[in-house]
mmCIF file of C-alpha atoms in Angstrom:
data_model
loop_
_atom_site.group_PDB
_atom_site.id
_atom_site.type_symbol
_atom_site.label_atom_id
_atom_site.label_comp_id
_atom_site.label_asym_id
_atom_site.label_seq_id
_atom_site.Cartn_x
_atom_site.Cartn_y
_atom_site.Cartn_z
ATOM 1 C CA UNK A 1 0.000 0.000 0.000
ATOM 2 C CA UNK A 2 0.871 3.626 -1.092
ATOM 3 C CA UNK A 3 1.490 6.366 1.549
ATOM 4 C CA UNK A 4 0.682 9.495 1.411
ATOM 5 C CA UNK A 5 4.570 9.995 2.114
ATOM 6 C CA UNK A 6 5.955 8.239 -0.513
ATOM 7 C CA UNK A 7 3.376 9.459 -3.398
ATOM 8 C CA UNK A 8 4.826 12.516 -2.801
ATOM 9 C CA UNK A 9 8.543 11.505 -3.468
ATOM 10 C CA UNK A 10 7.154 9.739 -6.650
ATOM 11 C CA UNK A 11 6.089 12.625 -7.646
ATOM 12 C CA UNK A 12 9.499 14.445 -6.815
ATOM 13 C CA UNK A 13 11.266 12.278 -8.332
ATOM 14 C CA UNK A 14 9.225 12.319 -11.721
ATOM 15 C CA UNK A 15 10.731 15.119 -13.861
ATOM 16 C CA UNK A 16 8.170 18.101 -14.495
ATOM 17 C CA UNK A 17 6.906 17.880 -18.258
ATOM 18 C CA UNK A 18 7.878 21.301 -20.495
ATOM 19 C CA UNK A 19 4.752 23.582 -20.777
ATOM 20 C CA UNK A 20 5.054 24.263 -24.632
ATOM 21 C CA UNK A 21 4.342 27.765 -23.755
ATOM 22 C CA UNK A 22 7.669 28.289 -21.569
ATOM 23 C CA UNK A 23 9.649 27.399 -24.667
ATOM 24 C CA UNK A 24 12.080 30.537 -25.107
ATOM 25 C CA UNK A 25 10.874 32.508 -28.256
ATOM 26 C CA UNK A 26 14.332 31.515 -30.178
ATOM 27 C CA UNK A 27 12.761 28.248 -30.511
ATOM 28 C CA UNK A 28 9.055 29.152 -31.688
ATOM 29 C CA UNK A 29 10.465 31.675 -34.083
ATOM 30 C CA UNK A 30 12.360 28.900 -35.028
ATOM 31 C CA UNK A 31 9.226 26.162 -35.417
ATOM 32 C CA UNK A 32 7.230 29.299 -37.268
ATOM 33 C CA UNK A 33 8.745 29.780 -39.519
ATOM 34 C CA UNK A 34 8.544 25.542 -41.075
ATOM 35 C CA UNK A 35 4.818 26.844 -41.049
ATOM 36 C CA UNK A 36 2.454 28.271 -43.783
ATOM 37 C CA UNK A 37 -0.107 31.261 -44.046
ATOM 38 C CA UNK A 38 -3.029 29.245 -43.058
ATOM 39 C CA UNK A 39 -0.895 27.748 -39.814
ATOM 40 C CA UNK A 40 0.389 31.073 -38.656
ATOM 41 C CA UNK A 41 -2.929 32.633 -39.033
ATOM 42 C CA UNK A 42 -3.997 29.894 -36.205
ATOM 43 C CA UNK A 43 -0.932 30.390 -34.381
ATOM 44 C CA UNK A 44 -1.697 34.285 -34.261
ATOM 45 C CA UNK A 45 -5.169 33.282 -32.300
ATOM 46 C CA UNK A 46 -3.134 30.908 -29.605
ATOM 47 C CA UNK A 47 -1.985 33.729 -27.103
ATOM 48 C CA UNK A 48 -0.786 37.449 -27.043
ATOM 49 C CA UNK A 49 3.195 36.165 -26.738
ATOM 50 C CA UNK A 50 2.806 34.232 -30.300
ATOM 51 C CA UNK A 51 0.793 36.950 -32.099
ATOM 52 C CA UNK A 52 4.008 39.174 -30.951
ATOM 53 C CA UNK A 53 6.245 36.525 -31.821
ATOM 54 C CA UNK A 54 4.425 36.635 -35.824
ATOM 55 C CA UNK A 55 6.408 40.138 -35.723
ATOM 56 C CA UNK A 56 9.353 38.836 -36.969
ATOM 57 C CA UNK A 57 10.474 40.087 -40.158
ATOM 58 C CA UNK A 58 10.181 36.571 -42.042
ATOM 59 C CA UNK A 59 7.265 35.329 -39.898
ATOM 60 C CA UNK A 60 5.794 38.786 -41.212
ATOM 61 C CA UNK A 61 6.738 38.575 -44.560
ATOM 62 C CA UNK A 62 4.677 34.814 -44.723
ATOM 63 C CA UNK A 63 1.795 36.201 -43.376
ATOM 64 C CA UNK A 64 1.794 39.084 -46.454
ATOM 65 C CA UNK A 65 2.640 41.951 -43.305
ATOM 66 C CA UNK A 66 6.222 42.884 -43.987
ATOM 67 C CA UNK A 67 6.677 45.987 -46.032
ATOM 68 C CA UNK A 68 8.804 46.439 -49.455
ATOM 69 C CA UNK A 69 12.580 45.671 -48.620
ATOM 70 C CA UNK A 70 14.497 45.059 -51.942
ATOM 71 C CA UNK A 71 13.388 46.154 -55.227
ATOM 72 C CA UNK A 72 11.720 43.856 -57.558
ATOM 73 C CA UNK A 73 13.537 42.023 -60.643
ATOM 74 C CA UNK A 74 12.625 41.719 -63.613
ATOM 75 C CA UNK A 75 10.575 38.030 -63.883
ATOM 76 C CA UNK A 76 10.528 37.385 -60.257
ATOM 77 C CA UNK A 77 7.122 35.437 -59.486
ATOM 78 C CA UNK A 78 5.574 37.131 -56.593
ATOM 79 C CA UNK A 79 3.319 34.873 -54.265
ATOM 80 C CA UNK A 80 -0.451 36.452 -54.069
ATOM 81 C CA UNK A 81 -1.658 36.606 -50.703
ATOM 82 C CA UNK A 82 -4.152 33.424 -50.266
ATOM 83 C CA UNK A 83 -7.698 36.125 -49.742
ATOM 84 C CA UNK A 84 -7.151 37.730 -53.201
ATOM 85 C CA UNK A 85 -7.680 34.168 -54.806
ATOM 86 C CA UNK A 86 -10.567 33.257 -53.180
ATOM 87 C CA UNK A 87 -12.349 36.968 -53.752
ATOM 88 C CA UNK A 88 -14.503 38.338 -56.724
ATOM 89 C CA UNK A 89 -12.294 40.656 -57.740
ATOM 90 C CA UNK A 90 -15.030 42.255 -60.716
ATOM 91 C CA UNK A 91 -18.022 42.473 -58.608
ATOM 92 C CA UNK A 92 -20.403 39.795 -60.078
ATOM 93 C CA UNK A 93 -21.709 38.077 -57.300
ATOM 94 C CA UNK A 94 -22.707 41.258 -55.346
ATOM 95 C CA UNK A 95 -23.020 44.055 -58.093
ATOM 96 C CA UNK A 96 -21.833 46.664 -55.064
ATOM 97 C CA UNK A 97 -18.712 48.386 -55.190
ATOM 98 C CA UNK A 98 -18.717 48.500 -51.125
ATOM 99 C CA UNK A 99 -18.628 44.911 -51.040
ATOM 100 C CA UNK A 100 -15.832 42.262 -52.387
ATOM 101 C CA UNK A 101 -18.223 39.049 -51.906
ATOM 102 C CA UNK A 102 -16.454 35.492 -51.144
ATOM 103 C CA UNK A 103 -17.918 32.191 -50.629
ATOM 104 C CA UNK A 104 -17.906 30.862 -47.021
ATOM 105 C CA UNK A 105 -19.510 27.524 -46.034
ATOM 106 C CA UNK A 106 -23.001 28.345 -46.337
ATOM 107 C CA UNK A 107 -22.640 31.813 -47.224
ATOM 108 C CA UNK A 108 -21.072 34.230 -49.281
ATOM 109 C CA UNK A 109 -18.484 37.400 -46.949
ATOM 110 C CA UNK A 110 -17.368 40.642 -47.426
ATOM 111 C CA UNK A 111 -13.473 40.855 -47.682
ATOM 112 C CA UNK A 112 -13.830 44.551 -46.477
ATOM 113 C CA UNK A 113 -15.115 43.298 -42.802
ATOM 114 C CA UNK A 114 -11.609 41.428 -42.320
ATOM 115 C CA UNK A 115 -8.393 42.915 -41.549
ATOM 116 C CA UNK A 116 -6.349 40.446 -43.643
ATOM 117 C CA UNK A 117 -8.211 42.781 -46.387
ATOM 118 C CA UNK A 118 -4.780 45.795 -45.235
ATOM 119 C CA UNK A 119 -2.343 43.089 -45.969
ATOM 120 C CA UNK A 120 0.034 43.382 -48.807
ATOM 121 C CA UNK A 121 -1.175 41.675 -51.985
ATOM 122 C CA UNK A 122 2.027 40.203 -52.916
ATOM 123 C CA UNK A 123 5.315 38.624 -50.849
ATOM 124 C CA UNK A 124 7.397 40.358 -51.307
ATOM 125 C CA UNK A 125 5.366 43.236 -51.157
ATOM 126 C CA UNK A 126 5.543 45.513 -53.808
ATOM 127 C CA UNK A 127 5.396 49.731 -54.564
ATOM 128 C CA UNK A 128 3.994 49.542 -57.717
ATOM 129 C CA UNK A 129 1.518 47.023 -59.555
ATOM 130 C CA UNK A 130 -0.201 47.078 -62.990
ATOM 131 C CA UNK A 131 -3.744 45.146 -63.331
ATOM 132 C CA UNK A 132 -4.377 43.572 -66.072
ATOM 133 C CA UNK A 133 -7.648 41.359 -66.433
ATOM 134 C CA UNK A 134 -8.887 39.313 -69.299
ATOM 135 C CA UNK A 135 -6.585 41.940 -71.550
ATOM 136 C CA UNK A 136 -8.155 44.902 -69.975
ATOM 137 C CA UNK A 137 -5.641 47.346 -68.653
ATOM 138 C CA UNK A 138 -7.755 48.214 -65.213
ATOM 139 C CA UNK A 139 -5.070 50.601 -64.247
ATOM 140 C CA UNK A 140 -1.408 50.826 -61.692
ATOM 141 C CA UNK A 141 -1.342 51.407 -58.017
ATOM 142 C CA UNK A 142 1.709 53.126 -56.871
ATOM 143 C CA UNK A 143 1.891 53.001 -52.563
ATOM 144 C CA UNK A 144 5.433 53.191 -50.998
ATOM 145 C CA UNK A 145 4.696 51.472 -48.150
ATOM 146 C CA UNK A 146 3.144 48.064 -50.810
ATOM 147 C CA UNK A 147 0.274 47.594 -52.165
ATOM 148 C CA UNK A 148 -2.186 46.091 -50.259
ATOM 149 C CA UNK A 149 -5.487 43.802 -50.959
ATOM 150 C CA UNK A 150 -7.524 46.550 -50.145
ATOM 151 C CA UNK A 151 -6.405 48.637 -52.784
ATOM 152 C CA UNK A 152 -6.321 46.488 -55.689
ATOM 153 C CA UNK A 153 -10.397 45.217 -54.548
ATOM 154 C CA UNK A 154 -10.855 49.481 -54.719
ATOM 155 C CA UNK A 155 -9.555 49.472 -58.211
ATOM 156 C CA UNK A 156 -11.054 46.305 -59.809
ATOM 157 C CA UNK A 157 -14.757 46.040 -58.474
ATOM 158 C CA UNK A 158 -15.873 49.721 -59.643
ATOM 159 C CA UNK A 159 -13.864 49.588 -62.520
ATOM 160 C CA UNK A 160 -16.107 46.252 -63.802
ATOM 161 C CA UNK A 161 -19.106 47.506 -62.210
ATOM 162 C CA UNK A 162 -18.849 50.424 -64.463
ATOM 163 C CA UNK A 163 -17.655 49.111 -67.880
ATOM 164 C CA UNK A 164 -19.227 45.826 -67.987
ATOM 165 C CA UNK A 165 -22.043 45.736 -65.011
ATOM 166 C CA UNK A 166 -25.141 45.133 -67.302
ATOM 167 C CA UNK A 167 -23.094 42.078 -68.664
ATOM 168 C CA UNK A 168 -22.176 39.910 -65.338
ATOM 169 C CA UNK A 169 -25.547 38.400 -65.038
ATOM 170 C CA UNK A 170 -24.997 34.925 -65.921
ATOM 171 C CA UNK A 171 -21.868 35.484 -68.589
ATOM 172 C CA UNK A 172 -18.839 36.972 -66.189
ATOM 173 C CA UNK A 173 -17.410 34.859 -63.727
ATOM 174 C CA UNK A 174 -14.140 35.624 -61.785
ATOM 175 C CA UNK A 175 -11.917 32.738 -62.629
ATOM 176 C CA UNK A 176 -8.921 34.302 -60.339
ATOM 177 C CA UNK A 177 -5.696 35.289 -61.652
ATOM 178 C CA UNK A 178 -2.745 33.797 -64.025
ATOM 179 C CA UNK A 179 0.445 35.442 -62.152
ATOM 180 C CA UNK A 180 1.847 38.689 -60.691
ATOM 181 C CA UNK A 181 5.419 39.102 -62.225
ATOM 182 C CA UNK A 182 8.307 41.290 -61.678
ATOM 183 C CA UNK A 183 8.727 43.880 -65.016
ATOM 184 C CA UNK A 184 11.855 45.709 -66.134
ATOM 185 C CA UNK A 185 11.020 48.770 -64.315
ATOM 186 C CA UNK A 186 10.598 47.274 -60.973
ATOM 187 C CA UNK A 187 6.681 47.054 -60.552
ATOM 188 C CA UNK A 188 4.905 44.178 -60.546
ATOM 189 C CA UNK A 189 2.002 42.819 -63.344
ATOM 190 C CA UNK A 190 -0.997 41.054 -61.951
ATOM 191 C CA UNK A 191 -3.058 38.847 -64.684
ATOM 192 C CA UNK A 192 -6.261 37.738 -64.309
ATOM 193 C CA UNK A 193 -7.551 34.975 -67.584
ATOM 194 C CA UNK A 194 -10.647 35.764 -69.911
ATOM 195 C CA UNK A 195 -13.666 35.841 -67.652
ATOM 196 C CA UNK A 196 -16.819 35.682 -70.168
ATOM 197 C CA UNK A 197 -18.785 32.826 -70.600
ATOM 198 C CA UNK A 198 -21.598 32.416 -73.762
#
């Protein structure tokens, strides 16, 4: 039979398991950055010390937060931040410039009620960025501290809504884009494909 005395040393004697959370933050920088976008963004809900932690220049930078650094080359493939794929960039499932409409489960959102929406567009993040969809020059956006989601949603919607708004209904659908590419002059060229359907 068990004391009370001698559960106790049993106890001492066992060693006392590591709390992941009193890790040093060396270590999670160093396990955040094996992760992606979509794991970091769960990370940043854990605790105040890891959303801190996602502060980190390179943590930053995969999470489309850290600002321009070195200029951009000429055919460099920029990554597109993961919410600009999954929006309607032209405006045809809502028909309202004030909202940039995305399919949830069993709904459809409004990019413009989430903060990833201030993120830069592209990692790295750019200064300068031509649009270009279905061969339609929609315009550049020139910001020196990158362009973010938010602006390129501000220049694509309207600009559909008011050149080809009585034609979404049933024959324009957003099929995403092709690339964003480094050009000779530093900026960057987003390309969306052909998005009418007979």
């Amino acid at each position: 039979m068990t004391t009370p005395a001698s559960a106790q040393d049993a106890r001492k004697a066992d060693p006392e398991p590591v709390r992941p959370v009193s890790l040093p933050d060396e270590l999670w920088t160093t396990i955040f950055e094996h992760l992606n976008f979509h794991d970091l963004r769960r990370v940043e809900m854990v605790c105040k010390r890891f959303r801190n932690l996602l502060k980190d220049h390179q943590l930053a930078s995969i999470l489309f937060r850290a600002g321009p650094q070195e200029p951009i080359k000429k055919g460099q493939k920029l990554e597109l931040h993961p919410l600009l794929e999954m929006v309607d960039c032209v405006g045809s499932l809502s028909g309202d410039p004030d909202k940039a409409a995305f399919w949830l489960r069993d709904s459809d959102g409004n990019a413009y009620d989430l903060a990833a929406v201030d993120d830069f567009a592209t990692r790295p993040a750019c200064t300068k960025l031509h649009i270009n969809m279905a061969s339609t020059d929609v315009g550049t956006l020139t910001c020196k501290t990158g362009v973010t989601i938010r602006q390129i949603l501000r220049k694509t919607i309207p600009f559909w809504l008011r050149e080809f708004g009585d034609c979404f209904e049933g024959h324009v659908w957003w099929n995403g884009w092709i690339s964003a590419e480094g050009q000779e002059d530093g900026s960057v060229l987003l390309e969306s494909p052909f998005m009418f359907d007979s």
